[in-house]
């Protein structure tokens, strides 16, 4: 028996009564990239701040800054009309949007690191609605993207236009929103103000001292403004030897005078390795991470 | 643990193996005196046995 999935039974007409529902969600003021497959257990779960905090800390959700400009670049469906008057759809419509941000080069570089990878995306609108894609099992996730590009930073112009970061997202299927939408109202401003993970730079200040104990001094500063971060704990840090094996850190001593400066010791005869922040750490409601940096004697 | 003027975070269970190494490393980090370093060494239950099995002098030092 011939088999085809070309004629899916998808012609159900839904009720269009509107009652007293709000009509306008407002423009997308912020968006949050999510790892493909990440979901909240229910629409209500997506309204809980602690669930967002956990998702950010687990690197499942990556908040982007506030949008300053957006431009829909949708492509309409195309049709072929035969001389006999029949019409065939030859290309489905596409939803594509450009968002612009005004951010410094450090934040631009951070955004750029998300370029050209697979993402799903949640939106928060100016009217406080969170929108995304509902799944058949009751879970809710972001709208799947078929492409996501962070374009080159537009530098300032002589008539004072500031630097801008253009990002372009093309959605996988318009029906992920048009039919399988989810919208919840976020009543407070926590989601609008939620922050992503801050990137730290670890900068060894002197060559390490090798011997029975490996000792080095490192400045740990936030990327972009180079402000030292105090209050880190020994458990927040990680030291790997040249072979990439975790080395037990024996002590961490804050300088106490220079902000963000620490002396690290390990009872190990290593002469070189890498040091950084272990995973994602939280200090006073701010998340931090770092890339590993080489430390050598 | 406060050593001299510095607050040193030691990992849980850290026991220094040698007073001379401890003094060399943490003297440079904290600027503490030998006496302060010995007290810290004892508080950390640093190794007090010599290779021959005899107790080191540092064990007799009472923390103040």
CSV table of C-alpha atoms in Angstrom, one decimal:
chain,number,residue,atom,x,y,z
A,1,UNK,CA,0.0,0.0,0.0
A,2,UNK,CA,1.4,3.4,-0.9
A,3,UNK,CA,2.4,5.5,2.1
A,4,UNK,CA,2.8,9.1,2.2
A,5,UNK,CA,3.0,11.8,4.9
A,6,UNK,CA,2.5,14.6,2.5
A,7,UNK,CA,-1.2,15.0,3.4
A,8,UNK,CA,-1.1,15.3,7.2
A,9,UNK,CA,-4.5,15.7,8.7
A,10,UNK,CA,-3.8,19.2,10.0
A,11,UNK,CA,-6.9,21.1,8.8
A,12,UNK,CA,-8.7,21.4,12.1
A,13,UNK,CA,-10.1,24.9,12.4
A,14,UNK,CA,-9.8,26.3,15.8
A,15,UNK,CA,-12.3,28.6,17.5
A,16,UNK,CA,-11.5,32.2,17.0
A,17,UNK,CA,-13.7,33.7,19.7
A,18,UNK,CA,-11.6,36.3,21.6
A,19,UNK,CA,-13.5,37.1,24.7
A,20,UNK,CA,-11.7,39.7,26.8
A,21,UNK,CA,-8.2,38.4,26.0
A,22,UNK,CA,-5.4,40.9,25.6
A,23,UNK,CA,-4.5,41.3,21.9
A,24,UNK,CA,-1.0,42.7,22.0
A,25,UNK,CA,2.0,41.0,23.6
A,26,UNK,CA,4.3,43.9,22.8
A,27,UNK,CA,7.7,43.7,21.2
A,28,UNK,CA,10.4,41.3,22.3
A,29,UNK,CA,12.4,43.3,24.9
A,30,UNK,CA,14.8,40.5,25.9
A,31,UNK,CA,15.6,37.0,24.7
A,32,UNK,CA,17.2,34.1,26.4
A,33,UNK,CA,18.9,31.4,24.4
A,34,UNK,CA,18.3,27.9,25.7
A,35,UNK,CA,20.1,24.6,24.9
A,36,UNK,CA,18.1,22.5,22.5
A,37,UNK,CA,15.9,20.2,24.4
A,38,UNK,CA,15.8,22.3,27.5
A,39,UNK,CA,12.3,22.6,29.0
A,40,UNK,CA,10.4,23.8,32.0
A,41,UNK,CA,8.1,21.2,33.4
A,42,UNK,CA,5.0,23.4,32.8
A,43,UNK,CA,4.1,27.0,32.0
A,44,UNK,CA,3.8,27.7,35.7
A,45,UNK,CA,7.3,26.3,36.3
A,46,UNK,CA,8.6,28.9,33.7
A,47,UNK,CA,7.2,31.6,35.9
A,48,UNK,CA,9.4,30.8,38.9
A,49,UNK,CA,12.6,32.8,39.4
A,50,UNK,CA,14.4,30.0,41.1
A,51,UNK,CA,13.9,27.7,38.1
A,52,UNK,CA,15.5,30.3,35.9
A,53,UNK,CA,18.4,30.8,38.3
A,54,UNK,CA,19.0,27.0,38.3
A,55,UNK,CA,18.9,26.9,34.5
A,56,UNK,CA,21.3,29.7,34.2
A,57,UNK,CA,23.7,28.2,36.7
A,58,UNK,CA,23.5,24.9,34.9
A,59,UNK,CA,24.2,26.7,31.6
A,60,UNK,CA,20.9,25.7,30.1
A,61,UNK,CA,19.8,29.2,29.6
A,62,UNK,CA,21.9,32.2,28.5
A,63,UNK,CA,20.2,35.6,28.9
A,64,UNK,CA,21.1,38.2,26.3
A,65,UNK,CA,21.0,42.0,27.1
A,66,UNK,CA,18.0,44.3,26.4
A,67,UNK,CA,17.1,44.7,22.8
A,68,UNK,CA,17.3,48.2,21.5
A,69,UNK,CA,16.0,47.6,18.0
A,70,UNK,CA,14.4,44.8,16.1
A,71,UNK,CA,13.4,44.3,12.5
A,72,UNK,CA,11.3,41.4,11.2
A,73,UNK,CA,12.8,40.0,8.0
A,74,UNK,CA,10.1,37.4,7.4
A,75,UNK,CA,9.9,35.7,4.0
A,76,UNK,CA,6.5,35.1,2.6
A,77,UNK,CA,5.5,31.7,1.2
A,78,UNK,CA,5.9,31.4,-2.5
A,79,UNK,CA,3.4,29.8,-4.9
A,80,UNK,CA,3.4,28.5,-8.4
A,81,UNK,CA,0.3,29.2,-10.4
A,82,UNK,CA,-0.3,26.9,-13.4
A,83,UNK,CA,-1.8,28.3,-16.6
A,84,UNK,CA,-4.9,26.3,-15.8
A,85,UNK,CA,-5.3,28.4,-12.6
A,86,UNK,CA,-4.2,25.9,-10.0
A,87,UNK,CA,-1.9,27.1,-7.3
A,88,UNK,CA,0.8,25.1,-5.5
A,89,UNK,CA,2.8,26.2,-2.5
A,90,UNK,CA,6.5,25.9,-3.5
A,91,UNK,CA,8.1,27.4,-0.4
A,92,UNK,CA,6.8,27.9,3.1
A,93,UNK,CA,6.9,31.2,4.9
A,94,UNK,CA,9.9,31.8,7.1
A,95,UNK,CA,10.1,33.8,10.3
A,96,UNK,CA,13.4,35.7,10.6
A,97,UNK,CA,14.2,38.6,12.9
A,98,UNK,CA,17.1,40.9,13.4
A,99,UNK,CA,17.7,42.2,16.9
A,100,UNK,CA,20.2,44.9,17.8
A,101,UNK,CA,22.0,45.5,21.1
A,102,UNK,CA,24.1,48.4,22.2
A,103,UNK,CA,26.9,46.8,24.2
A,104,UNK,CA,30.6,47.3,24.7
A,105,UNK,CA,33.1,45.1,22.9
A,106,UNK,CA,33.6,42.8,25.8
A,107,UNK,CA,29.8,41.9,25.9
A,108,UNK,CA,29.8,41.8,22.1
A,109,UNK,CA,32.6,39.3,22.2
A,110,UNK,CA,30.7,37.2,24.7
A,111,UNK,CA,27.6,37.3,22.5
A,112,UNK,CA,29.7,36.4,19.5
A,113,UNK,CA,30.7,33.1,21.2
A,114,UNK,CA,27.1,32.0,20.7
A,115,UNK,CA,27.2,32.5,17.0
A,116,UNK,CA,26.2,29.9,14.5
A,117,UNK,CA,25.1,27.2,16.9
A,118,UNK,CA,21.9,25.4,17.6
A,119,UNK,CA,19.6,27.2,20.0
A,120,UNK,CA,16.1,27.5,21.2
A,121,UNK,CA,14.9,30.9,22.4
A,122,UNK,CA,12.5,32.3,25.0
A,123,UNK,CA,11.3,35.9,24.6
A,124,UNK,CA,10.1,38.4,27.2
A,125,UNK,CA,8.0,41.1,25.7
A,126,UNK,CA,7.7,44.7,26.8
A,127,UNK,CA,4.4,44.0,28.4
A,128,UNK,CA,5.9,41.3,30.6
A,129,UNK,CA,4.8,38.2,28.7
A,130,UNK,CA,7.2,35.2,28.4
A,131,UNK,CA,6.6,33.4,25.2
A,132,UNK,CA,8.0,30.2,23.7
A,133,UNK,CA,7.0,26.8,22.4
A,134,UNK,CA,4.6,24.3,24.1
A,135,UNK,CA,5.3,20.6,23.9
A,136,UNK,CA,2.7,17.9,23.6
A,137,UNK,CA,3.7,16.5,27.1
A,138,UNK,CA,2.8,19.8,28.8
A,139,UNK,CA,6.4,21.0,29.1
A,140,UNK,CA,7.4,24.4,27.6
A,141,UNK,CA,10.6,25.3,25.9
A,142,UNK,CA,12.1,27.9,23.6
A,143,UNK,CA,11.3,28.4,20.0
A,144,UNK,CA,13.7,26.3,18.0
A,145,UNK,CA,16.0,28.2,15.6
A,146,UNK,CA,17.3,27.0,12.4
A,147,UNK,CA,20.1,29.5,12.4
A,148,UNK,CA,21.4,32.1,14.8
A,149,UNK,CA,24.1,34.6,13.8
A,150,UNK,CA,25.8,37.3,15.7
A,151,UNK,CA,27.1,39.7,13.1
A,152,UNK,CA,30.1,41.9,13.2
A,153,UNK,CA,29.9,44.8,15.6
A,154,UNK,CA,28.8,48.0,13.9
A,155,UNK,CA,31.2,50.7,15.1
A,156,UNK,CA,30.2,54.2,16.0
A,157,UNK,CA,29.5,56.6,13.3
A,158,UNK,CA,30.5,60.2,13.0
A,159,UNK,CA,27.0,61.4,13.7
A,160,UNK,CA,27.1,59.6,17.1
A,161,UNK,CA,25.4,56.4,16.4
A,162,UNK,CA,26.7,54.1,19.0
A,163,UNK,CA,28.4,50.7,18.5
A,164,UNK,CA,25.8,48.0,17.9
A,165,UNK,CA,25.6,44.2,17.9
A,166,UNK,CA,23.2,42.8,15.2
A,167,UNK,CA,22.0,39.3,15.7
A,168,UNK,CA,19.8,37.5,13.3
A,169,UNK,CA,17.7,34.5,14.1
A,170,UNK,CA,15.7,32.3,11.7
A,171,UNK,CA,13.1,30.1,13.2
A,172,UNK,CA,12.9,26.4,12.4
A,173,UNK,CA,9.1,26.3,11.8
A,174,UNK,CA,6.7,29.2,12.0
A,175,UNK,CA,4.1,26.9,13.5
A,176,UNK,CA,6.3,26.3,16.6
A,177,UNK,CA,4.9,29.7,17.6
A,178,UNK,CA,1.9,30.2,15.3
A,179,UNK,CA,0.2,26.9,16.5
A,180,UNK,CA,2.2,25.5,19.4
A,181,UNK,CA,2.8,28.7,21.4
A,182,UNK,CA,2.9,29.2,25.1
A,183,UNK,CA,2.5,32.6,26.7
A,184,UNK,CA,2.6,33.4,30.4
A,185,UNK,CA,2.5,36.7,32.3
A,186,UNK,CA,5.5,37.5,34.4
A,187,UNK,CA,4.1,39.9,37.0
A,188,UNK,CA,7.3,41.2,38.4
A,189,UNK,CA,10.5,42.6,36.8
A,190,UNK,CA,12.9,39.8,37.9
A,191,UNK,CA,13.0,38.2,34.5
A,192,UNK,CA,13.6,41.5,32.8
A,193,UNK,CA,16.5,42.2,35.1
A,194,UNK,CA,17.9,38.6,35.3
A,195,UNK,CA,21.6,38.5,34.6
A,196,UNK,CA,23.7,36.0,32.8
A,197,UNK,CA,27.0,34.6,34.0
A,198,UNK,CA,29.8,37.1,34.4
A,199,UNK,CA,33.0,36.1,32.7
A,200,UNK,CA,36.1,36.4,34.9
A,201,UNK,CA,39.7,36.7,33.7
A,202,UNK,CA,42.3,34.9,35.8
A,203,UNK,CA,45.7,36.6,35.3
A,204,UNK,CA,48.8,35.1,37.0
A,205,UNK,CA,50.9,38.0,38.2
A,206,UNK,CA,54.2,36.3,38.6
A,207,UNK,CA,55.8,33.0,37.5
A,208,UNK,CA,54.7,30.2,39.8
A,209,UNK,CA,57.1,28.8,42.4
A,210,UNK,CA,57.8,25.1,41.9
A,211,UNK,CA,59.3,22.6,44.2
A,212,UNK,CA,57.6,20.5,46.9
A,213,UNK,CA,54.7,23.1,46.8
A,214,UNK,CA,53.4,24.8,43.7
A,215,UNK,CA,52.6,28.4,44.6
A,216,UNK,CA,51.3,31.2,42.4
A,217,UNK,CA,49.6,34.6,42.6
A,218,UNK,CA,46.6,35.3,40.4
A,219,UNK,CA,44.4,38.4,39.9
A,220,UNK,CA,40.8,37.4,39.3
A,221,UNK,CA,38.9,40.2,37.6
A,222,UNK,CA,35.7,40.6,35.7
A,223,UNK,CA,36.1,40.7,32.0
A,224,UNK,CA,35.6,44.2,30.5
A,225,UNK,CA,36.2,46.4,33.5
A,226,UNK,CA,39.0,44.4,35.2
A,227,UNK,CA,37.5,44.9,38.7
A,228,UNK,CA,38.9,42.4,41.2
A,229,UNK,CA,36.5,39.9,42.6
A,230,UNK,CA,36.9,39.2,46.3
A,231,UNK,CA,35.1,36.6,48.4
A,232,UNK,CA,36.0,33.6,46.3
A,233,UNK,CA,36.5,30.3,48.1
A,234,UNK,CA,39.0,27.6,47.6
A,235,UNK,CA,36.2,25.3,46.4
A,236,UNK,CA,35.4,27.8,43.7
A,237,UNK,CA,38.7,27.3,42.0
A,238,UNK,CA,40.3,24.5,39.9
A,239,UNK,CA,43.9,23.7,39.2
A,240,UNK,CA,44.9,21.1,36.5
A,241,UNK,CA,48.4,19.9,35.8
A,242,UNK,CA,50.0,19.7,32.4
A,243,UNK,CA,48.2,16.4,31.7
A,244,UNK,CA,44.8,17.9,32.6
A,245,UNK,CA,44.6,16.0,35.9
A,246,UNK,CA,42.8,17.8,38.8
A,247,UNK,CA,45.4,18.9,41.4
A,248,UNK,CA,44.2,19.3,45.0
A,249,UNK,CA,44.6,23.0,46.0
A,250,UNK,CA,45.7,23.2,49.6
A,251,UNK,CA,45.1,26.9,50.3
A,252,UNK,CA,43.8,30.1,48.8
A,253,UNK,CA,44.8,33.3,50.4
A,254,UNK,CA,43.2,36.6,49.5
A,255,UNK,CA,45.8,39.4,49.3
A,256,UNK,CA,43.5,41.6,51.3
A,257,UNK,CA,45.0,44.8,49.8
A,258,UNK,CA,44.7,44.3,46.1
A,259,UNK,CA,41.0,43.4,45.2
A,260,UNK,CA,40.7,40.1,43.5
A,261,UNK,CA,44.3,39.0,44.1
A,262,UNK,CA,44.8,35.5,45.6
A,263,UNK,CA,47.8,33.3,46.4
A,264,UNK,CA,47.2,29.6,45.5
A,265,UNK,CA,49.2,26.7,46.8
A,266,UNK,CA,49.2,23.0,46.0
A,267,UNK,CA,51.5,20.2,47.4
A,268,UNK,CA,52.6,19.0,44.1
A,269,UNK,CA,55.9,18.9,42.1
A,270,UNK,CA,54.2,20.2,39.0
A,271,UNK,CA,55.9,23.1,37.1
A,272,UNK,CA,53.0,24.2,34.9
A,273,UNK,CA,49.3,23.8,34.7
A,274,UNK,CA,46.0,25.7,34.2
A,275,UNK,CA,43.9,27.5,36.7
A,276,UNK,CA,40.4,28.9,36.7
A,277,UNK,CA,37.0,29.0,38.2
A,278,UNK,CA,35.4,25.6,38.8
A,279,UNK,CA,32.2,25.6,36.8
A,280,UNK,CA,29.8,28.4,37.7
A,281,UNK,CA,30.0,30.0,41.1
A,282,UNK,CA,27.6,32.4,42.8
A,283,UNK,CA,28.6,35.4,44.8
A,284,UNK,CA,25.9,37.7,46.2
A,285,UNK,CA,23.4,36.6,43.5
A,286,UNK,CA,25.9,37.1,40.7
A,287,UNK,CA,27.1,34.1,38.6
A,288,UNK,CA,30.8,33.8,37.6
A,289,UNK,CA,32.8,31.6,35.3
A,290,UNK,CA,36.2,31.7,33.7
A,291,UNK,CA,38.3,30.2,31.0
A,292,UNK,CA,41.3,28.2,32.2
A,293,UNK,CA,44.6,30.2,32.2
A,294,UNK,CA,48.1,28.8,32.0
A,295,UNK,CA,50.3,29.0,35.1
A,296,UNK,CA,54.0,28.2,34.7
A,297,UNK,CA,57.1,28.4,36.9
B,1,UNK,CA,42.7,30.5,59.5
B,2,UNK,CA,44.4,33.8,60.4
B,3,UNK,CA,48.1,33.7,60.0
B,4,UNK,CA,49.8,37.0,60.7
B,5,UNK,CA,47.7,39.5,58.9
B,6,UNK,CA,46.3,37.2,56.3
B,7,UNK,CA,43.2,35.0,56.3
B,8,UNK,CA,44.3,31.7,54.7
B,9,UNK,CA,41.7,29.3,53.4
B,10,UNK,CA,43.0,25.8,53.8
B,11,UNK,CA,41.2,22.8,52.3
B,12,UNK,CA,39.4,20.6,54.8
B,13,UNK,CA,41.8,17.9,56.0
B,14,UNK,CA,45.0,19.7,54.9
B,15,UNK,CA,47.9,18.6,57.0
B,16,UNK,CA,51.3,20.1,56.2
B,17,UNK,CA,54.0,17.5,55.9
B,18,UNK,CA,57.0,19.5,57.0
B,19,UNK,CA,57.4,22.6,59.2
B,20,UNK,CA,60.3,23.9,57.2
B,21,UNK,CA,58.2,23.7,53.9
B,22,UNK,CA,55.2,25.2,55.6
B,23,UNK,CA,57.3,28.1,57.1
B,24,UNK,CA,58.9,28.7,53.7
B,25,UNK,CA,55.6,28.8,51.7
B,26,UNK,CA,53.3,30.5,54.2
B,27,UNK,CA,56.0,32.9,55.6
B,28,UNK,CA,56.3,34.3,52.1
B,29,UNK,CA,52.5,34.5,51.6
B,30,UNK,CA,51.5,35.9,55.0
B,31,UNK,CA,54.6,37.7,56.3
B,32,UNK,CA,53.9,36.0,59.6
B,33,UNK,CA,56.7,35.3,62.2
B,34,UNK,CA,58.1,31.8,62.7
B,35,UNK,CA,56.2,31.6,66.0
B,36,UNK,CA,52.9,32.4,64.3
B,37,UNK,CA,53.6,29.9,61.6
B,38,UNK,CA,54.5,27.2,64.1
B,39,UNK,CA,51.2,27.8,65.9
B,40,UNK,CA,49.3,27.6,62.6
B,41,UNK,CA,51.2,24.4,61.7
B,42,UNK,CA,50.2,22.8,65.0
B,43,UNK,CA,46.6,23.9,64.6
B,44,UNK,CA,46.6,22.1,61.2
B,45,UNK,CA,47.9,19.0,62.9
B,46,UNK,CA,51.0,19.2,60.8
B,47,UNK,CA,53.3,16.2,60.7
B,48,UNK,CA,55.3,16.1,63.9
B,49,UNK,CA,57.3,13.0,63.3
B,50,UNK,CA,60.8,13.0,61.9
B,51,UNK,CA,61.9,10.3,59.5
B,52,UNK,CA,63.5,8.5,62.4
B,53,UNK,CA,60.2,8.5,64.2
B,54,UNK,CA,61.1,11.1,66.9
B,55,UNK,CA,58.8,13.9,67.7
B,56,UNK,CA,59.7,17.3,66.4
B,57,UNK,CA,60.2,20.2,68.7
B,58,UNK,CA,57.2,22.0,67.2
B,59,UNK,CA,54.7,19.6,68.9
B,60,UNK,CA,55.6,21.1,72.3
B,61,UNK,CA,54.6,24.6,71.1
B,62,UNK,CA,51.2,25.3,72.6
B,63,UNK,CA,48.8,27.4,70.5
B,64,UNK,CA,48.2,30.7,72.2
